[in-house]
PDB file of C-alpha atoms in Angstrom:
ATOM      1  CA  MET A   1     111.556 111.368 139.730  1.00  0.00           C
ATOM      2  CA  GLU A   2     114.540 109.586 141.243  1.00  0.00           C
ATOM      3  CA  TYR A   3     114.357 107.232 144.235  1.00  0.00           C
ATOM      4  CA  ASN A   4     117.167 106.309 146.602  1.00  0.00           C
ATOM      5  CA  GLU A   5     116.317 102.614 146.361  1.00  0.00           C
ATOM      6  CA  ILE A   6     114.100 100.598 144.009  1.00  0.00           C
ATOM      7  CA  ALA A   7     113.058  97.015 143.266  1.00  0.00           C
ATOM      8  CA  HIS A   8     113.422  96.070 139.612  1.00  0.00           C
ATOM      9  CA  PHE A   9     112.075  93.126 137.616  1.00  0.00           C
ATOM     10  CA  SER A  10     115.440  92.570 135.890  1.00  0.00           C
ATOM     11  CA  HIS A  11     117.217  92.012 139.218  1.00  0.00           C
ATOM     12  CA  PRO A  12     114.768  90.533 141.747  1.00  0.00           C
ATOM     13  CA  GLN A  13     117.523  89.277 144.062  1.00  0.00           C
ATOM     14  CA  HIS A  14     118.308  92.667 145.594  1.00  0.00           C
ATOM     15  CA  LYS A  15     117.145  96.254 145.553  1.00  0.00           C
ATOM     16  CA  LEU A  16     119.059  98.755 143.460  1.00  0.00           C
ATOM     17  CA  LYS A  17     120.460 101.930 144.993  1.00  0.00           C
ATOM     18  CA  PHE A  18     120.732 105.255 143.216  1.00  0.00           C
ATOM     19  CA  GLU A  19     124.225 106.680 142.904  1.00  0.00           C
ATOM     20  CA  HIS A  20     126.265 109.044 140.800  1.00  0.00           C
ATOM     21  CA  THR A  21     129.536 107.898 139.249  1.00  0.00           C
ATOM     22  CA  GLU A  22     132.215 109.643 137.228  1.00  0.00           C
ATOM     23  CA  PHE A  23     133.341 106.264 135.864  1.00  0.00           C
ATOM     24  CA  PRO A  24     131.792 104.680 132.764  1.00  0.00           C
ATOM     25  CA  PHE A  25     129.702 101.546 133.255  1.00  0.00           C
ATOM     26  CA  LYS A  26     127.826  99.074 131.091  1.00  0.00           C
ATOM     27  CA  CYS A  27     124.083  99.013 131.677  1.00  0.00           C
ATOM     28  CA  ASP A  28     122.767  95.495 132.316  1.00  0.00           C
ATOM     29  CA  GLY A  29     119.392  96.523 130.936  1.00  0.00           C
ATOM     30  CA  CYS A  30     119.976  98.015 127.480  1.00  0.00           C
ATOM     31  CA  LYS A  31     123.578  96.698 127.262  1.00  0.00           C
ATOM     32  CA  GLU A  32     124.891 100.170 126.358  1.00  0.00           C
ATOM     33  CA  ILE A  33     127.568 102.238 128.076  1.00  0.00           C
ATOM     34  CA  GLY A  34     126.628 104.909 130.587  1.00  0.00           C
ATOM     35  CA  ILE A  35     128.101 107.486 132.917  1.00  0.00           C
ATOM     36  CA  GLY A  36     126.768 109.612 135.738  1.00  0.00           C
ATOM     37  CA  SER A  37     123.455 108.631 137.336  1.00  0.00           C
ATOM     38  CA  ARG A  38     122.666 104.932 137.727  1.00  0.00           C
ATOM     39  CA  TYR A  39     120.904 102.352 139.883  1.00  0.00           C
ATOM     40  CA  ARG A  40     123.293  99.719 141.164  1.00  0.00           C
ATOM     41  CA  CYS A  41     123.480  96.469 143.100  1.00  0.00           C
ATOM     42  CA  ALA A  42     127.003  96.459 144.507  1.00  0.00           C
ATOM     43  CA  ILE A  43     126.643  92.841 145.649  1.00  0.00           C
ATOM     44  CA  CYS A  44     126.098  91.562 142.108  1.00  0.00           C
ATOM     45  CA  ASP A  45     127.873  94.340 140.188  1.00  0.00           C
ATOM     46  CA  PHE A  46     124.598  95.073 138.397  1.00  0.00           C
ATOM     47  CA  ASP A  47     123.949  98.514 136.866  1.00  0.00           C
ATOM     48  CA  LEU A  48     121.086 100.273 135.124  1.00  0.00           C
ATOM     49  CA  HIS A  49     120.832 103.669 133.485  1.00  0.00           C
ATOM     50  CA  THR A  50     118.246 105.796 135.230  1.00  0.00           C
ATOM     51  CA  HIS A  51     116.196 105.660 132.006  1.00  0.00           C
ATOM     52  CA  CYS A  52     116.339 101.851 132.115  1.00  0.00           C
ATOM     53  CA  ALA A  53     115.657 101.572 135.841  1.00  0.00           C
ATOM     54  CA  LEU A  54     112.601 103.847 135.720  1.00  0.00           C
ATOM     55  CA  PRO A  55     111.152 103.346 132.226  1.00  0.00           C
ATOM     56  CA  SER A  56     107.814 104.663 131.054  1.00  0.00           C
ATOM     57  CA  PRO A  57     105.445 101.847 129.989  1.00  0.00           C
ATOM     58  CA  ALA A  58     104.752 103.743 126.753  1.00  0.00           C
ATOM     59  CA  ILE A  59     106.108 106.904 125.177  1.00  0.00           C
ATOM     60  CA  SER A  60     105.614 109.060 122.126  1.00  0.00           C
ATOM     61  CA  HIS A  61     108.351 110.925 120.277  1.00  0.00           C
ATOM     62  CA  PRO A  62     108.122 114.171 118.297  1.00  0.00           C
ATOM     63  CA  PHE A  63     110.113 112.625 115.432  1.00  0.00           C
ATOM     64  CA  TYR A  64     107.464 109.912 115.011  1.00  0.00           C
ATOM     65  CA  PRO A  65     104.115 111.561 115.814  1.00  0.00           C
ATOM     66  CA  LYS A  66     102.059 108.606 114.557  1.00  0.00           C
ATOM     67  CA  CYS A  67     103.958 106.019 116.637  1.00  0.00           C
ATOM     68  CA  SER A  68     103.400 104.657 120.114  1.00  0.00           C
ATOM     69  CA  PHE A  69     106.521 103.093 121.632  1.00  0.00           C
ATOM     70  CA  GLN A  70     106.093 100.366 124.240  1.00  0.00           C
ATOM     71  CA  PHE A  71     108.843  99.463 126.696  1.00  0.00           C
ATOM     72  CA  LEU A  72     110.058  95.874 126.233  1.00  0.00           C
ATOM     73  CA  PRO A  73     112.691  93.978 128.273  1.00  0.00           C
ATOM     74  CA  ARG A  74     114.102  92.479 125.058  1.00  0.00           C
ATOM     75  CA  PRO A  75     113.790  93.121 121.312  1.00  0.00           C
ATOM     76  CA  PRO A  76     110.786  91.473 119.635  1.00  0.00           C
ATOM     77  CA  GLY A  77     111.269  88.594 117.228  1.00  0.00           C
ATOM     78  CA  ASN A  78     114.415  86.671 116.352  1.00  0.00           C
ATOM     79  CA  THR A  79     115.976  88.951 113.731  1.00  0.00           C
ATOM     80  CA  PRO A  80     118.663  91.562 114.569  1.00  0.00           C
ATOM     81  CA  ARG A  81     117.255  95.015 115.210  1.00  0.00           C
ATOM     82  CA  LEU A  82     118.784  98.486 115.048  1.00  0.00           C
ATOM     83  CA  CYS A  83     117.968 101.615 117.013  1.00  0.00           C
ATOM     84  CA  ASN A  84     116.437 104.207 114.692  1.00  0.00           C
ATOM     85  CA  ALA A  85     118.218 107.004 116.544  1.00  0.00           C
ATOM     86  CA  CYS A  86     121.824 105.774 116.565  1.00  0.00           C
ATOM     87  CA  GLU A  87     121.774 102.835 114.097  1.00  0.00           C
ATOM     88  CA  LYS A  88     123.379 100.559 116.680  1.00  0.00           C
ATOM     89  CA  ASP A  89     122.248  97.047 117.637  1.00  0.00           C
ATOM     90  CA  VAL A  90     119.360  96.661 120.042  1.00  0.00           C
ATOM     91  CA  THR A  91     120.197  93.764 122.368  1.00  0.00           C
ATOM     92  CA  GLY A  92     118.418  94.610 125.621  1.00  0.00           C
ATOM     93  CA  PHE A  93     115.754  96.986 126.920  1.00  0.00           C
ATOM     94  CA  VAL A  94     114.032  98.815 124.077  1.00  0.00           C
ATOM     95  CA  TYR A  95     111.134 101.072 123.188  1.00  0.00           C
ATOM     96  CA  HIS A  96     109.363  99.419 120.250  1.00  0.00           C
ATOM     97  CA  CYS A  97     106.541 100.613 118.009  1.00  0.00           C
ATOM     98  CA  ASN A  98     104.566  97.586 116.931  1.00  0.00           C
ATOM     99  CA  SER A  99     102.770  99.318 114.062  1.00  0.00           C
ATOM    100  CA  CYS A 100     105.851 100.680 112.273  1.00  0.00           C
ATOM    101  CA  GLY A 101     108.584  98.432 113.656  1.00  0.00           C
ATOM    102  CA  PHE A 102     110.766 101.296 114.903  1.00  0.00           C
ATOM    103  CA  ASP A 103     113.086 100.734 117.868  1.00  0.00           C
ATOM    104  CA  LEU A 104     114.799 103.137 120.256  1.00  0.00           C
ATOM    105  CA  HIS A 105     117.351 102.484 122.998  1.00  0.00           C
ATOM    106  CA  PRO A 106     115.944 103.921 126.259  1.00  0.00           C
ATOM    107  CA  CYS A 107     118.700 106.554 126.414  1.00  0.00           C
ATOM    108  CA  CYS A 108     118.183 107.440 122.745  1.00  0.00           C
ATOM    109  CA  ALA A 109     114.436 107.737 123.302  1.00  0.00           C
ATOM    110  CA  LYS A 110     115.101 110.204 126.116  1.00  0.00           C
ATOM    111  CA  LEU A 111     117.759 112.299 124.363  1.00  0.00           C
ATOM    112  CA  PRO A 112     117.044 115.967 125.131  1.00  0.00           C
ATOM    113  CA  MET A 113     115.689 117.929 122.186  1.00  0.00           C
ATOM    114  CA  MET A 114     117.966 120.796 123.186  1.00  0.00           C
ATOM    115  CA  ILE A 115     121.269 120.951 125.046  1.00  0.00           C
ATOM    116  CA  ASN A 116     121.888 124.430 126.382  1.00  0.00           C
ATOM    117  CA  ASP A 117     125.376 125.494 127.428  1.00  0.00           C
ATOM    118  CA  ARG A 118     126.571 129.036 128.064  1.00  0.00           C
ATOM    119  CA  GLU A 119     128.609 128.951 124.866  1.00  0.00           C
ATOM    120  CA  VAL A 120     126.336 127.093 122.461  1.00  0.00           C
ATOM    121  CA  LYS A 121     122.848 125.656 122.033  1.00  0.00           C
ATOM    122  CA  LEU A 122     122.464 122.263 120.344  1.00  0.00           C
ATOM    123  CA  TYR A 123     119.195 121.018 118.859  1.00  0.00           C
ATOM    124  CA  LEU A 124     118.358 117.408 118.068  1.00  0.00           C
ATOM    125  CA  TYR A 125     117.226 116.694 114.491  1.00  0.00           C
ATOM    126  CA  ARG A 126     115.980 113.510 112.883  1.00  0.00           C
ATOM    127  CA  LYS A 127     117.924 114.363 109.725  1.00  0.00           C
ATOM    128  CA  VAL A 128     120.277 117.193 108.873  1.00  0.00           C
ATOM    129  CA  ASP A 129     121.152 118.217 105.339  1.00  0.00           C
ATOM    130  CA  ALA A 130     124.705 119.084 106.356  1.00  0.00           C
ATOM    131  CA  PRO A 131     127.847 116.983 106.793  1.00  0.00           C
ATOM    132  CA  CYS A 132     128.710 115.570 110.193  1.00  0.00           C
ATOM    133  CA  HIS A 133     132.021 116.895 111.498  1.00  0.00           C
ATOM    134  CA  LYS A 134     133.097 113.351 112.354  1.00  0.00           C
ATOM    135  CA  CYS A 135     132.173 111.259 109.285  1.00  0.00           C
ATOM    136  CA  GLY A 136     131.435 113.916 106.672  1.00  0.00           C
ATOM    137  CA  ARG A 137     128.145 112.254 105.708  1.00  0.00           C
ATOM    138  CA  LYS A 138     124.649 113.743 105.657  1.00  0.00           C
ATOM    139  CA  GLY A 139     121.450 112.345 107.143  1.00  0.00           C
ATOM    140  CA  ARG A 140     122.973 109.206 108.594  1.00  0.00           C
ATOM    141  CA  SER A 141     121.143 109.226 111.911  1.00  0.00           C
ATOM    142  CA  TRP A 142     119.748 111.657 114.437  1.00  0.00           C
ATOM    143  CA  SER A 143     122.089 114.608 114.844  1.00  0.00           C
ATOM    144  CA  TYR A 144     122.828 117.415 117.229  1.00  0.00           C
ATOM    145  CA  ARG A 145     123.333 120.736 115.471  1.00  0.00           C
ATOM    146  CA  SER A 146     124.222 124.117 116.926  1.00  0.00           C
ATOM    147  CA  THR A 147     122.047 127.174 116.343  1.00  0.00           C
ATOM    148  CA  CYS A 148     124.959 128.804 114.505  1.00  0.00           C
ATOM    149  CA  LYS A 149     124.976 125.733 112.196  1.00  0.00           C
ATOM    150  CA  LYS A 150     128.756 125.405 112.516  1.00  0.00           C
ATOM    151  CA  TYR A 151     128.656 122.186 114.520  1.00  0.00           C
ATOM    152  CA  ASN A 152     126.853 119.010 113.523  1.00  0.00           C
ATOM    153  CA  LEU A 153     127.427 115.583 115.033  1.00  0.00           C
ATOM    154  CA  HIS A 154     125.576 112.327 114.366  1.00  0.00           C
ATOM    155  CA  VAL A 155     124.390 110.394 117.409  1.00  0.00           C
ATOM    156  CA  ALA A 156     125.667 107.284 115.582  1.00  0.00           C
ATOM    157  CA  CYS A 157     129.145 108.784 115.271  1.00  0.00           C
ATOM    158  CA  VAL A 158     129.241 109.657 118.948  1.00  0.00           C
ATOM    159  CA  ARG A 159     128.454 106.042 119.870  1.00  0.00           C
ATOM    160  CA  GLU A 160     131.161 104.828 117.471  1.00  0.00           C
ATOM    161  CA  MET A 161     133.752 107.193 118.949  1.00  0.00           C
ATOM    162  CA  VAL A 162     132.920 105.979 122.434  1.00  0.00           C
ATOM    163  CA  MET A 163     133.144 102.304 121.476  1.00  0.00           C
ATOM    164  CA  GLU A 164     136.424 102.778 119.596  1.00  0.00           C
ATOM    165  CA  SER A 165     138.098 103.645 122.894  1.00  0.00           C
ATOM    166  CA  TRP A 166     136.018 101.433 125.149  1.00  0.00           C
ATOM    167  CA  ASP A 167     136.078  98.041 123.387  1.00  0.00           C
ATOM    168  CA  ASP A 168     137.989  96.749 126.396  1.00  0.00           C
ATOM    169  CA  ILE A 169     136.014  98.687 128.990  1.00  0.00           C
ATOM    170  CA  TYR A 170     135.993  95.715 131.344  1.00  0.00           C
ATOM    171  CA  VAL A 171     139.310  94.191 132.353  1.00  0.00           C
ATOM    172  CA  GLY A 172     139.100  90.872 134.203  1.00  0.00           C
ATOM    173  CA  ARG A 173     135.928  89.415 135.686  1.00  0.00           C
ATOM    174  CA  GLY A 174     134.046  89.233 138.947  1.00  0.00           C
ATOM    175  CA  LYS A 175     135.514  91.162 141.850  1.00  0.00           C
ATOM    176  CA  GLY A 176     138.697  91.803 139.903  1.00  0.00           C
ATOM    177  CA  ARG A 177     136.835  93.673 137.201  1.00  0.00           C
ATOM    178  CA  ARG A 178     137.692  97.312 136.882  1.00  0.00           C
ATOM    179  CA  LEU A 179     136.423 100.072 134.670  1.00  0.00           C
ATOM    180  CA  GLU A 180     138.550 101.633 131.973  1.00  0.00           C
ATOM    181  CA  THR A 181     138.448 105.348 132.712  1.00  0.00           C
ATOM    182  CA  ARG A 182     139.853 106.779 129.525  1.00  0.00           C
ATOM    183  CA  ILE A 183     137.427 108.828 127.490  1.00  0.00           C
ATOM    184  CA  PRO A 184     137.829 108.812 123.698  1.00  0.00           C
ATOM    185  CA  SER A 185     140.432 111.267 122.465  1.00  0.00           C
ATOM    186  CA  LEU A 186     138.257 113.600 120.420  1.00  0.00           C
ATOM    187  CA  LYS A 187     140.368 116.732 120.313  1.00  0.00           C
ATOM    188  CA  ASN A 188     140.477 116.757 116.519  1.00  0.00           C
ATOM    189  CA  THR A 189     136.921 115.587 115.890  1.00  0.00           C
ATOM    190  CA  LEU A 190     135.433 118.997 115.171  1.00  0.00           C
ATOM    191  CA  GLN A 191     138.445 120.784 113.738  1.00  0.00           C
ATOM    192  CA  THR A 192     137.469 123.241 111.032  1.00  0.00           C
ATOM    193  CA  HIS A 193     139.448 125.359 108.597  1.00  0.00           C
ATOM    194  CA  HIS A 194     139.445 129.076 109.299  1.00  0.00           C
ATOM    195  CA  HIS A 195     141.100 132.161 107.911  1.00  0.00           C
ATOM    196  CA  LYS A 196     140.813 134.215 111.055  1.00  0.00           C
ATOM    197  CA  ARG A 197     143.041 135.444 113.812  1.00  0.00           C
ATOM    198  CA  LYS A 198     144.561 132.738 115.957  1.00  0.00           C
ATOM    199  CA  GLY A 199     142.516 133.745 118.985  1.00  0.00           C
ATOM    200  CA  LYS A 200     139.221 133.272 117.167  1.00  0.00           C
ATOM    201  CA  VAL A 201     140.315 129.885 115.846  1.00  0.00           C
ATOM    202  CA  GLU A 202     141.247 128.762 119.356  1.00  0.00           C
ATOM    203  CA  LYS A 203     137.889 129.986 120.676  1.00  0.00           C
ATOM    204  CA  CYS A 204     136.056 128.117 117.934  1.00  0.00           C
ATOM    205  CA  CYS A 205     137.904 124.885 118.730  1.00  0.00           C
ATOM    206  CA  GLU A 206     137.171 125.380 122.429  1.00  0.00           C
ATOM    207  CA  ILE A 207     133.455 125.634 121.675  1.00  0.00           C
ATOM    208  CA  ALA A 208     133.712 122.588 119.408  1.00  0.00           C
ATOM    209  CA  GLY A 209     135.183 120.678 122.342  1.00  0.00           C
ATOM    210  CA  LEU A 210     132.210 121.685 124.479  1.00  0.00           C
ATOM    211  CA  VAL A 211     129.866 120.437 121.759  1.00  0.00           C
ATOM    212  CA  VAL A 212     131.534 117.007 121.844  1.00  0.00           C
ATOM    213  CA  GLN A 213     131.453 116.837 125.641  1.00  0.00           C
ATOM    214  CA  PHE A 214     127.754 117.632 125.909  1.00  0.00           C
ATOM    215  CA  VAL A 215     126.707 115.305 123.086  1.00  0.00           C
ATOM    216  CA  ILE A 216     128.700 112.408 124.599  1.00  0.00           C
ATOM    217  CA  SER A 217     127.160 112.993 128.028  1.00  0.00           C
ATOM    218  CA  ALA A 218     123.647 113.076 126.511  1.00  0.00           C
ATOM    219  CA  VAL A 219     124.176 109.884 124.512  1.00  0.00           C
ATOM    220  CA  LEU A 220     125.557 108.106 127.589  1.00  0.00           C
ATOM    221  CA  GLY A 221     122.402 108.916 129.537  1.00  0.00           C
ATOM    222  CA  ASP A 222     123.327 111.916 131.682  1.00  0.00           C
ATOM    223  CA  PRO A 223     123.145 115.254 129.817  1.00  0.00           C
ATOM    224  CA  THR A 224     124.261 117.391 132.748  1.00  0.00           C
ATOM    225  CA  PRO A 225     126.955 120.081 132.908  1.00  0.00           C
ATOM    226  CA  LEU A 226     128.661 118.125 135.712  1.00  0.00           C
ATOM    227  CA  ILE A 227     129.159 115.003 133.593  1.00  0.00           C
ATOM    228  CA  ALA A 228     130.106 117.049 130.526  1.00  0.00           C
ATOM    229  CA  GLY A 229     132.823 118.639 132.655  1.00  0.00           C
ATOM    230  CA  VAL A 230     134.028 115.238 133.846  1.00  0.00           C
ATOM    231  CA  ILE A 231     134.201 114.018 130.247  1.00  0.00           C
ATOM    232  CA  GLY A 232     136.092 117.143 129.264  1.00  0.00           C
ATOM    233  CA  SER A 233     138.600 116.593 132.054  1.00  0.00           C
ATOM    234  CA  LEU A 234     139.159 112.975 131.057  1.00  0.00           C
ATOM    235  CA  MET A 235     139.402 113.940 127.380  1.00  0.00           C
ATOM    236  CA  SER A 236     142.208 116.355 128.214  1.00  0.00           C
ATOM    237  CA  ARG A 237     144.165 113.546 129.908  1.00  0.00           C
ATOM    238  CA  ALA A 238     143.469 110.974 127.192  1.00  0.00           C
TER     239      ALA A 238
END
């Protein structure tokens, strides 16, 4: 459930208001990039993913049926920790299983098990015995794979592609800070070799582009057709 306005322990100075943005932002809770729905304090330029603003105290996950993940405001201990879903650093809000030591970013923990578009269905797997269309490796991290098994993309690779283009997402500081609006140029990410008519190849690449759009929007915390369309529009201008 979403609320128009909430109080949050991480920002006791002011209440946070729900809003929807087509610009990328950096979440002040999990420290990861987001797009779409967020809770924001405009006075302090403070943002939270919806998953970070309204966390569950404890969750389970079908990939780890024996684990119980507790929400923590910071990673436990003093050693660097990695998210088991995307293999990226955990530096802020986290779901942690004390018994096994697994960690999940809030957005990774809430990744949809299926993304359903008119053109293609994508299912989330813990491991896939097939090469990722971005890195060519197998079983690196959680992956989204289409039912036709033509498209496979690691969650880790999606995060890397985003960060490659958004290393300088913030320009300036304070009130002069603006958001970089370019989305990673991923037009060639899922190119495949075909020996078919040109029209079928173009259709295949079009579907591949949709795959990338929906996976990016899911990883950034808002797996909705609206945000996937926004990402697609920005990709075409990148």
